[in-house]
Short mmCIF file of C-alpha atoms in Angstrom, two decimals:
data_model
loop_
_atom_site.label_atom_id
_atom_site.label_comp_id
_atom_site.label_asym_id
_atom_site.label_seq_id
_atom_site.Cartn_x
_atom_site.Cartn_y
_atom_site.Cartn_z
CA MET F 85 209.94 -46.50 87.55
CA VAL F 86 207.33 -44.52 85.52
CA ALA F 87 205.59 -43.23 88.60
CA ASP F 88 208.92 -42.17 90.15
CA ASN F 89 210.02 -40.49 86.99
CA LEU F 90 206.71 -38.60 86.62
CA ARG F 91 206.94 -37.31 90.15
CA GLN F 92 210.52 -36.15 89.59
CA VAL F 93 209.63 -34.23 86.40
CA GLN F 94 206.73 -32.53 88.25
CA LYS F 95 209.04 -31.59 91.00
CA ASN F 96 211.52 -30.13 88.50
CA ILE F 97 208.62 -28.17 86.87
CA GLU F 98 207.61 -26.69 90.31
CA LYS F 99 211.18 -25.74 91.06
CA ALA F 100 211.65 -24.08 87.67
CA CYS F 101 208.45 -22.13 88.30
CA LEU F 102 209.52 -21.05 91.64
CA THR F 103 212.79 -19.66 90.38
CA VAL F 104 210.94 -17.18 88.22
CA GLY F 105 207.88 -16.59 90.32
CA ARG F 106 205.36 -18.64 88.32
CA ASP F 107 202.53 -20.77 89.70
CA PRO F 108 203.24 -24.44 88.78
CA ALA F 109 199.58 -24.79 87.99
CA GLU F 110 200.16 -22.72 84.86
CA VAL F 111 202.18 -25.57 83.41
CA THR F 112 200.65 -28.82 81.94
CA LEU F 113 202.95 -31.81 81.62
CA ILE F 114 202.35 -33.83 78.49
CA ALA F 115 203.68 -37.39 78.77
CA VAL F 116 205.07 -38.20 75.34
CA SER F 117 204.05 -41.75 74.90
CA LYS F 118 205.04 -42.37 71.31
CA THR F 119 206.28 -45.94 70.68
CA LYS F 120 205.40 -46.95 74.23
CA PRO F 121 203.16 -49.81 75.02
CA VAL F 122 199.71 -49.46 76.68
CA PRO F 123 200.81 -50.89 80.09
CA LEU F 124 203.32 -48.07 80.43
CA LEU F 125 200.85 -45.53 79.69
CA GLN F 126 198.43 -47.14 82.20
CA GLU F 127 201.18 -46.91 84.76
CA ALA F 128 201.60 -43.17 84.04
CA TYR F 129 197.89 -42.65 84.24
CA GLU F 130 197.74 -44.32 87.58
CA ALA F 131 200.46 -42.03 88.79
CA GLY F 132 198.36 -39.05 87.79
CA ALA F 133 199.19 -38.35 84.19
CA ARG F 134 196.12 -37.21 82.08
CA CYS F 135 197.71 -35.61 79.03
CA PHE F 136 199.52 -37.84 76.52
CA GLY F 137 201.28 -36.80 73.40
CA GLU F 138 201.62 -38.96 70.33
CA ASN F 139 203.54 -38.38 67.06
CA LYS F 140 201.50 -40.66 64.86
CA VAL F 141 197.83 -40.77 64.21
CA GLN F 142 197.87 -44.56 64.12
CA GLU F 143 199.18 -44.75 67.73
CA ILE F 144 196.40 -42.49 68.89
CA MET F 145 193.88 -44.70 67.11
CA ASP F 146 195.33 -47.87 68.56
CA LYS F 147 195.65 -46.61 72.20
CA TYR F 148 192.50 -44.49 72.38
CA PRO F 149 189.97 -47.28 73.01
CA LEU F 150 192.35 -49.26 75.29
CA LEU F 151 192.87 -46.51 77.95
CA PRO F 152 190.62 -44.47 80.26
CA SER F 153 188.29 -42.01 78.48
CA ASP F 154 189.40 -38.97 80.52
CA ILE F 155 192.85 -39.01 78.92
CA ARG F 156 193.51 -35.91 76.84
CA TRP F 157 195.43 -36.93 73.68
CA HIS F 158 197.74 -34.39 72.10
CA MET F 159 198.91 -34.77 68.48
CA ILE F 160 202.40 -33.35 68.65
CA GLY F 161 203.88 -34.87 65.46
CA HIS F 162 203.78 -33.79 61.91
CA LEU F 163 200.14 -34.31 60.68
CA GLN F 164 199.36 -35.36 57.12
CA ARG F 165 196.14 -33.91 55.75
CA ASN F 166 194.76 -37.36 54.79
CA LYS F 167 195.00 -38.52 58.40
CA VAL F 168 193.08 -35.59 59.89
CA LYS F 169 189.72 -37.21 59.70
CA TYR F 170 190.86 -39.96 62.02
CA ILE F 171 191.74 -37.85 65.04
CA VAL F 172 189.84 -34.61 64.56
CA ASP F 173 187.27 -35.74 67.25
CA LYS F 174 189.78 -37.54 69.42
CA ALA F 175 192.67 -35.11 69.89
CA ALA F 176 192.31 -32.56 72.69
CA MET F 177 194.76 -30.45 70.78
CA ILE F 178 196.82 -30.47 67.60
CA HIS F 179 200.21 -28.94 68.25
CA SER F 180 201.66 -29.09 64.70
CA VAL F 181 199.64 -26.90 62.34
CA ASP F 182 202.18 -25.61 59.92
CA SER F 183 200.24 -24.62 56.75
CA LEU F 184 197.02 -23.10 55.51
CA ARG F 185 196.11 -26.34 53.69
CA LEU F 186 196.33 -28.37 56.85
CA ALA F 187 194.29 -25.83 58.71
CA GLN F 188 191.66 -25.89 55.97
CA THR F 189 191.51 -29.76 56.20
CA ILE F 190 191.02 -29.66 59.98
CA GLU F 191 188.28 -27.07 59.52
CA GLN F 192 186.42 -29.33 56.97
CA GLU F 193 186.67 -32.47 59.03
CA ALA F 194 185.76 -30.66 62.19
CA ALA F 195 182.70 -29.22 60.57
CA LYS F 196 181.64 -32.69 59.44
CA ARG F 197 181.66 -33.95 62.96
CA GLY F 198 180.30 -30.79 64.58
CA VAL F 199 183.36 -30.22 66.79
CA ARG F 200 185.74 -27.26 67.40
CA VAL F 201 189.43 -28.27 67.36
CA PRO F 202 192.02 -26.35 69.54
CA VAL F 203 195.18 -26.01 67.60
CA LEU F 204 198.81 -24.60 68.04
CA PHE F 205 200.94 -23.28 65.16
CA GLU F 206 204.24 -25.01 65.01
CA VAL F 207 207.15 -22.55 64.59
CA ASN F 208 210.58 -23.55 63.45
CA VAL F 209 212.26 -20.82 65.51
CA ALA F 210 215.79 -22.24 64.87
CA GLN F 211 215.03 -22.66 61.13
CA GLU F 212 216.41 -26.15 61.12
CA GLU F 213 216.10 -27.66 57.67
CA THR F 214 215.29 -31.21 59.11
CA LYS F 215 212.22 -29.94 61.03
CA PHE F 216 208.75 -28.86 60.05
CA GLY F 217 207.25 -25.60 61.05
CA LEU F 218 206.64 -22.03 60.09
CA LYS F 219 209.26 -19.26 59.94
CA THR F 220 208.46 -16.63 62.52
CA GLU F 221 207.40 -14.10 59.97
CA GLU F 222 205.00 -16.55 58.43
CA VAL F 223 203.01 -17.02 61.65
CA LEU F 224 200.93 -13.88 61.95
CA PRO F 225 199.53 -14.03 58.33
CA LEU F 226 198.45 -17.59 58.91
CA VAL F 227 196.95 -16.84 62.28
CA GLN F 228 194.92 -14.01 60.69
CA ALA F 229 193.65 -16.36 57.93
CA VAL F 230 192.78 -19.33 60.18
CA ALA F 231 191.12 -17.18 62.75
CA GLU F 232 188.19 -16.93 60.36
CA PHE F 233 187.62 -20.72 60.60
CA PRO F 234 184.54 -21.41 62.86
CA HIS F 235 185.62 -24.94 63.74
CA VAL F 236 189.28 -24.21 64.67
CA GLU F 237 190.37 -22.52 67.83
CA ILE F 238 193.77 -20.98 67.84
CA ARG F 239 195.27 -21.45 71.23
CA GLY F 240 198.95 -20.62 70.83
CA LEU F 241 202.34 -21.70 69.50
CA MET F 242 204.62 -24.72 69.60
CA THR F 243 208.30 -25.28 68.78
CA ILE F 244 210.71 -28.16 68.76
CA ALA F 245 213.95 -26.64 69.84
CA PRO F 246 217.33 -28.09 68.61
CA TYR F 247 218.86 -30.99 70.40
CA VAL F 248 221.66 -29.55 72.61
CA ASN F 249 223.85 -30.76 75.35
CA ASN F 250 223.37 -27.67 77.33
CA PRO F 251 219.81 -26.66 77.75
CA GLU F 252 220.81 -23.02 78.24
CA ASP F 253 221.66 -22.93 74.51
CA ASN F 254 217.90 -23.16 73.80
CA ARG F 255 216.84 -20.29 76.17
CA GLY F 256 216.95 -17.79 73.35
CA ILE F 257 214.78 -19.99 71.10
CA PHE F 258 212.11 -20.19 73.93
CA ARG F 259 212.37 -16.48 74.57
CA GLU F 260 211.78 -15.68 70.89
CA LEU F 261 208.60 -17.93 70.78
CA LYS F 262 207.32 -16.20 73.92
CA LYS F 263 207.81 -12.84 72.37
CA LEU F 264 205.99 -13.81 69.20
CA SER F 265 203.10 -15.08 71.13
CA VAL F 266 202.87 -11.87 73.10
CA ASP F 267 203.10 -9.81 69.95
CA ILE F 268 200.22 -11.78 68.39
CA ALA F 269 198.14 -11.69 71.51
CA ALA F 270 198.40 -7.88 71.55
CA LYS F 271 196.67 -7.71 68.18
CA ASN F 272 193.44 -8.97 69.84
CA ILE F 273 192.35 -11.07 66.95
CA ASN F 274 188.98 -12.87 67.35
CA ASN F 275 189.29 -16.57 67.97
CA VAL F 276 192.99 -16.30 68.97
CA THR F 277 194.02 -16.51 72.60
CA MET F 278 197.75 -17.27 72.58
CA SER F 279 197.24 -18.83 76.02
CA VAL F 280 199.41 -21.95 75.21
CA LEU F 281 203.12 -22.06 74.65
CA SER F 282 204.14 -25.73 73.97
CA MET F 283 207.89 -25.87 74.25
CA GLY F 284 210.52 -27.77 76.05
CA MET F 285 211.24 -31.51 76.06
CA THR F 286 213.16 -33.93 78.31
CA GLY F 287 216.55 -32.17 77.85
CA ASP F 288 215.43 -28.57 78.29
CA TYR F 289 211.89 -28.33 79.82
CA GLU F 290 213.02 -26.50 82.93
CA VAL F 291 214.58 -23.73 80.88
CA ALA F 292 211.46 -23.60 78.78
CA VAL F 293 209.25 -23.31 81.85
CA GLN F 294 211.42 -20.37 83.06
CA GLU F 295 210.79 -18.67 79.72
CA GLY F 296 207.03 -19.11 79.90
CA ALA F 297 206.14 -22.57 78.61
CA THR F 298 202.52 -23.51 79.56
CA MET F 299 202.94 -27.12 78.14
CA VAL F 300 206.08 -29.25 78.21
CA ARG F 301 206.39 -32.43 76.27
CA VAL F 302 208.46 -35.06 78.18
CA GLY F 303 208.93 -38.61 77.02
CA THR F 304 212.33 -40.06 77.81
CA GLY F 305 212.29 -38.35 81.21
CA ILE F 306 209.15 -40.37 82.14
CA PHE F 307 209.17 -43.53 80.10
CA GLY F 308 212.88 -44.02 79.46
CA GLU F 309 214.51 -44.31 76.05
CA ARG F 310 212.33 -44.84 73.03
CA ASP F 311 212.45 -48.00 70.89
CA TYR F 312 213.51 -46.63 67.49
CA LEU F 313 212.98 -49.94 65.81
CA ARG F 314 209.17 -49.51 66.03
#
């Protein structure tokens, strides 16, 4: 099931790219494996998945030693500062930086381990009260401040769009995040690339790809419904 689902998602990404003249190689599929057991992740790995996304630090810690070492773990959930030290040398990318204090903690812990950590700034484009993330007008000042940190690499932006029945309803959200990334990239700030746009999930990733996503985070579409009791 997982292998078939993975292939179908990849086909959908390719189709979405072709409709807007993009190269499918520009889009990285992150298999969102939160709450899923190791055997399911292994199944996805054997089907070709190499990037896995987790919401909780503890899940990365638990799964990291049990799965192949070439997996790239993406921290996509809200990150508490007191948990940074556990994953700063394990996460290939942290998608959810939403404050200067969190960025400072990542810098401090990365410096201790002698690593550089790629990060994305989480933007609450829709300004939903129930979600974390920066307001769009807060992003540039934070980018400018964090760009000075030697152990943090600013790679781009992330958003969690609203849950909608019609994915077209989120097209404007994705378009706004893309515009923000282009505007920031145009400022040519050192240590800032804006090469990554992490947006789009199971319900709307095809629209996100059409609007410029370079990473899509798909969980249910690959692994099935999550176990919310965990």
